[in-house]
Coordinates of C-alpha atoms and ligand atoms in Angstrom, one line a residue:
M1131 CA 17.3 -1.4 -22.5
P1132 CA 16.0 -1.4 -18.9
R1133 CA 13.0 0.9 -18.4
T1134 CA 13.6 4.0 -16.4
P1135 CA 11.5 4.0 -13.2
Y1136 CA 8.7 6.5 -13.2
I1137 CA 7.3 7.9 -10.0
A1138 CA 4.4 10.4 -10.2
A1139 CA 2.7 12.5 -7.5
N1140 CA -1.0 13.0 -8.0
W1141 CA -2.0 15.8 -5.7
K1142 CA -5.6 15.7 -6.7
M1143 CA -7.4 18.8 -5.4
N1144 CA -4.8 19.5 -2.8
K1145 CA -2.2 22.2 -2.3
T1146 CA -2.4 25.9 -2.9
I1147 CA 0.2 27.6 -5.1
A1148 CA 2.2 28.5 -2.0
E1149 CA 2.0 25.0 -0.6
A1150 CA 3.1 23.6 -4.0
A1151 CA 6.2 25.8 -4.0
E1152 CA 7.0 24.8 -0.5
F1153 CA 6.7 21.1 -1.4
V1154 CA 9.0 21.4 -4.5
D1155 CA 11.6 23.3 -2.4
A1156 CA 11.5 20.5 0.2
L1157 CA 11.6 17.7 -2.3
L1158 CA 14.4 18.8 -4.6
P1159 CA 17.4 18.3 -2.2
R1160 CA 15.9 14.9 -1.1
I1161 CA 15.8 13.5 -4.7
A1162 CA 18.9 15.3 -6.1
A1163 CA 20.6 12.0 -6.9
T1164 CA 17.7 10.1 -8.4
Q1165 CA 17.9 8.4 -11.7
C1166 CA 14.1 8.0 -11.9
D1167 CA 11.6 10.1 -13.9
V1168 CA 9.9 12.1 -11.2
V1169 CA 6.6 13.7 -12.2
I1170 CA 4.4 16.1 -10.2
C1171 CA 0.7 16.5 -11.0
P1172 CA -0.6 19.7 -9.3
S1173 CA -3.9 21.4 -9.7
Y1174 CA -4.2 23.6 -12.8
L1175 CA -3.6 26.7 -10.8
A1176 CA -0.3 25.5 -9.3
L1177 CA 1.1 24.0 -12.6
Q1178 CA 3.0 27.2 -13.6
E1179 CA 4.6 27.6 -10.2
V1180 CA 5.8 24.0 -10.2
V1181 CA 7.1 24.4 -13.8
E1182 CA 9.2 27.5 -12.7
R1183 CA 10.4 26.0 -9.5
R1184 CA 11.6 22.7 -11.0
R1185 CA 13.5 24.5 -13.9
G1186 CA 16.9 22.9 -14.3
T1187 CA 16.0 19.8 -12.3
A1188 CA 14.9 16.3 -13.2
I1189 CA 11.2 16.9 -12.1
R1190 CA 8.6 16.9 -14.8
V1191 CA 5.1 18.4 -14.5
A1192 CA 1.8 16.8 -15.5
A1193 CA -1.8 18.1 -15.4
Q1194 CA -4.5 15.9 -13.9
N1195 CA -6.9 16.2 -16.9
M1196 CA -7.5 18.0 -20.2
H1197 CA -10.2 18.4 -22.8
E1198 CA -9.9 16.5 -26.1
E1199 CA -10.5 19.5 -28.3
D1200 CA -7.8 22.2 -28.7
W1201 CA -10.2 25.1 -28.2
G1202 CA -13.8 26.0 -28.3
A1203 CA -17.0 26.5 -26.3
F1204 CA -16.2 24.2 -23.4
T1205 CA -16.6 26.3 -20.3
G1206 CA -14.3 25.4 -17.5
E1207 CA -12.1 23.2 -19.6
V1208 CA -8.3 23.3 -20.4
S1209 CA -6.8 22.0 -23.6
A1210 CA -3.5 20.2 -24.5
P1211 CA -2.0 23.2 -26.3
M1212 CA -2.8 25.4 -23.3
L1213 CA -0.9 23.0 -21.1
G1214 CA 2.0 22.8 -23.6
E1215 CA 2.3 26.6 -23.7
I1216 CA 3.2 26.7 -20.0
E1217 CA 5.7 23.8 -20.5
V1218 CA 3.6 21.1 -18.9
E1219 CA 5.0 17.8 -20.2
A1220 CA 2.4 15.2 -19.4
V1221 CA -1.2 14.7 -18.4
V1222 CA -3.1 12.1 -16.3
L1223 CA -6.1 10.8 -18.2
G1224 CA -8.9 8.5 -17.1
H1225 CA -8.2 8.6 -13.3
S1226 CA -10.9 6.6 -11.6
E1227 CA -12.0 9.7 -9.7
R1228 CA -12.7 11.4 -13.0
R1229 CA -14.4 8.3 -14.3
Q1230 CA -16.5 8.0 -11.2
F1231 CA -17.3 11.7 -10.3
F1232 CA -17.0 13.5 -13.6
N1233 CA -18.4 11.0 -16.0
E1234 CA -15.1 10.5 -17.9
T1235 CA -16.0 7.9 -20.5
D1236 CA -13.8 5.6 -22.6
E1237 CA -15.2 7.4 -25.7
A1238 CA -13.8 10.7 -24.4
L1239 CA -10.5 9.0 -23.5
A1240 CA -10.2 7.6 -27.0
R1241 CA -10.0 11.2 -28.2
K1242 CA -8.0 12.6 -25.3
V1243 CA -5.1 10.2 -25.6
P1244 CA -4.3 11.0 -29.3
A1245 CA -4.9 14.7 -28.6
A1246 CA -2.4 14.7 -25.8
L1247 CA 0.2 12.9 -28.0
A1248 CA -0.5 15.3 -30.9
A1249 CA 0.3 18.3 -28.6
G1250 CA 3.5 16.7 -27.4
L1251 CA 2.2 15.7 -23.9
E1252 CA 2.9 12.3 -22.4
P1253 CA -0.5 10.7 -21.5
I1254 CA -0.5 8.8 -18.2
L1255 CA -3.6 6.7 -18.8
C1256 CA -5.2 5.2 -15.7
V1257 CA -7.1 1.9 -15.9
G1258 CA -8.3 -0.5 -13.2
E1259 CA -11.0 -2.7 -12.0
S1260 CA -13.6 -2.1 -9.3
E1261 CA -13.7 -4.4 -6.2
A1262 CA -16.8 -6.1 -7.6
A1263 CA -15.0 -6.8 -10.9
R1264 CA -12.0 -8.3 -9.1
D1265 CA -14.3 -10.4 -6.8
G1266 CA -16.1 -11.6 -9.9
G1267 CA -12.9 -12.6 -11.6
E1268 CA -13.3 -9.9 -14.3
T1269 CA -10.1 -8.0 -13.8
E1270 CA -8.5 -8.8 -17.1
E1271 CA -11.8 -8.3 -19.0
V1272 CA -12.1 -4.8 -17.5
L1273 CA -8.5 -3.9 -18.2
E1274 CA -8.7 -5.2 -21.8
R1275 CA -11.9 -3.3 -22.4
Q1276 CA -10.5 0.0 -21.1
L1277 CA -7.2 -0.4 -22.9
Q1278 CA -8.7 -1.3 -26.2
A1279 CA -11.2 1.6 -26.0
D1280 CA -8.9 4.3 -24.6
L1281 CA -6.1 3.5 -27.0
S1282 CA -8.2 2.9 -30.0
G1283 CA -7.0 6.2 -31.6
V1284 CA -3.3 5.5 -31.1
E1285 CA -1.1 3.9 -33.8
G1286 CA 0.9 0.9 -32.8
A1287 CA 4.2 2.8 -33.2
D1288 CA 3.0 5.4 -30.7
L1289 CA 1.7 3.1 -28.0
S1290 CA 4.9 3.1 -26.0
K1291 CA 4.7 6.9 -25.7
V1292 CA 1.8 6.4 -23.4
V1293 CA 2.5 5.6 -19.7
I1294 CA -0.2 3.3 -18.3
A1295 CA -1.1 3.4 -14.6
Y1296 CA -2.7 0.2 -13.3
E1297 CA -4.9 1.6 -10.5
P1298 CA -7.4 -0.9 -9.0
V1299 CA -10.2 1.3 -7.8
W1300 CA -10.5 -0.6 -4.5
A1301 CA -6.9 0.3 -3.6
I1302 CA -7.1 4.1 -4.3
G1303 CA -7.1 6.2 -1.2
T1304 CA -8.3 3.2 0.9
G1305 CA -5.1 2.1 2.5
R1306 CA -5.6 -1.3 0.9
T1307 CA -2.7 -2.0 -1.4
A1308 CA -2.7 -4.7 -4.1
T1309 CA -0.3 -7.4 -3.3
P1310 CA 3.0 -7.2 -5.3
E1311 CA 1.8 -10.4 -7.0
Q1312 CA -1.6 -8.8 -8.0
A1313 CA 0.2 -5.7 -9.2
Q1314 CA 2.6 -7.8 -11.3
E1315 CA -0.1 -10.0 -12.8
A1316 CA -2.2 -7.0 -13.9
C1317 CA 0.8 -5.0 -15.2
A1318 CA 2.1 -8.1 -17.2
F1319 CA -1.4 -8.5 -18.6
I1320 CA -1.5 -4.8 -19.7
R1321 CA 1.9 -5.2 -21.4
D1322 CA 0.6 -8.2 -23.3
V1323 CA -2.5 -6.3 -24.5
V1324 CA -0.2 -3.5 -25.8
R1325 CA 2.0 -6.1 -27.4
M1326 CA -1.0 -7.6 -29.2
R1327 CA -1.9 -4.1 -30.4
G1328 CA 1.5 -3.9 -32.1
G1329 CA 3.1 -1.6 -29.5
A1330 CA 6.8 -1.8 -28.4
A1331 CA 5.6 -3.3 -25.2
D1332 CA 9.1 -3.8 -23.8
E1333 CA 9.6 0.0 -23.8
L1334 CA 6.1 0.8 -22.3
R1335 CA 6.2 2.1 -18.8
I1336 CA 3.5 0.7 -16.5
L1337 CA 2.9 2.1 -13.1
Y1338 CA 1.0 0.7 -10.1
G1339 CA -1.2 3.1 -8.2
G1340 CA -3.2 2.4 -5.0
S1341 CA -2.1 3.3 -1.5
V1342 CA 1.7 3.2 -2.3
K1343 CA 3.7 4.3 0.7
P1344 CA 7.5 4.4 1.5
A1345 CA 7.0 1.1 3.4
N1346 CA 5.5 -0.9 0.6
A1347 CA 7.0 0.8 -2.5
A1348 CA 10.2 -1.3 -2.7
E1349 CA 8.4 -4.6 -2.8
L1350 CA 5.8 -3.4 -5.4
L1351 CA 8.5 -1.9 -7.6
S1352 CA 10.7 -5.0 -7.4
K1353 CA 8.2 -6.8 -9.7
P1354 CA 9.5 -7.0 -13.3
D1355 CA 6.4 -5.4 -15.0
V1356 CA 5.9 -2.7 -12.4
D1357 CA 8.0 0.2 -13.7
G1358 CA 6.9 2.9 -11.3
A1359 CA 4.1 4.3 -9.1
L1360 CA 1.3 6.8 -9.3
V1361 CA 1.0 8.1 -5.8
G1362 CA -1.9 10.0 -4.2
G1363 CA -2.0 10.4 -0.4
A1364 CA 1.7 9.7 0.2
A1365 CA 2.7 12.2 -2.4
L1366 CA 1.4 15.1 -0.3
D1367 CA 4.4 15.0 2.0
P1368 CA 7.8 15.6 0.5
G1369 CA 9.5 13.2 2.9
D1370 CA 7.1 10.3 2.1
F1371 CA 7.2 11.0 -1.6
A1372 CA 11.0 11.2 -1.5
G1373 CA 11.0 7.8 0.3
I1374 CA 9.1 6.3 -2.6
V1375 CA 11.4 7.8 -5.2
E1376 CA 14.3 6.4 -3.2
A1377 CA 12.7 2.9 -3.2
A1378 CA 12.6 3.1 -7.0
G1379 CA 16.3 3.5 -7.2
Ligands
PEP1353 C1 -4.2 8.0 -7.0 O1 -4.8 9.1 -6.7 O2 -3.9 7.8 -8.2 C2 -3.8 7.1 -5.9 C3 -3.2 6.0 -6.3 O3 -4.1 7.5 -4.7 P1 -3.6 6.8 -3.3 O4 -2.1 6.7 -3.4 O5 -3.9 7.8 -2.2 O6 -4.2 5.5 -3.2

């Protein structure tokens, strides 16, 4: 069975509720015919607005983070059941900005990924090497270390319920895109790691993220192990994002 392409818009800390509504209204007619999974990741405050606006459409909604506990004294945090209550379907975990600026650790991710699955949310787990690691020839070592740690609490049978985003840190928001060959090599390696862990690796969706734009999407997505894209900057404009969805088929 071919894997359904998966294109996700990570808005980061952008778009008010009104702007989010405007985006969805502009995007919907442009992607009406798509066969892809299209996922929008707004800020917490705009989640419910996007959930309501996309009702009856193919768009799915993801949060950009969550806490690993279901409830408790964790000021400022939001849990998986809270996201599920407002019909959010997925959650980005381990984005490099959260690892870098908010001290997101592999230990926390090892708890977050199973917590998301237990609440019925699809985790979009981000992994990727720094520029120094790539230059030092340590890309695979970093990816393997992150995957083994972050997925340590997930049974083999559940591994393919996780979407993995390969996001080289040096390509995020920098305008420097990995070459299609670099993206393919890393995504194929990720699939192998999941296969070795006993997951249904052929069903696993692996995304590339890092300065994806309408102009480079088709080439990146043509690679056999690149099943979709996690898009930051170019996902802020409905026309650009629709162009990437279109490139995915
Ligand atoms: C991201 O935020 O996950 C991302 C890939 O950003 P950009 O597309 O702007 O590089």
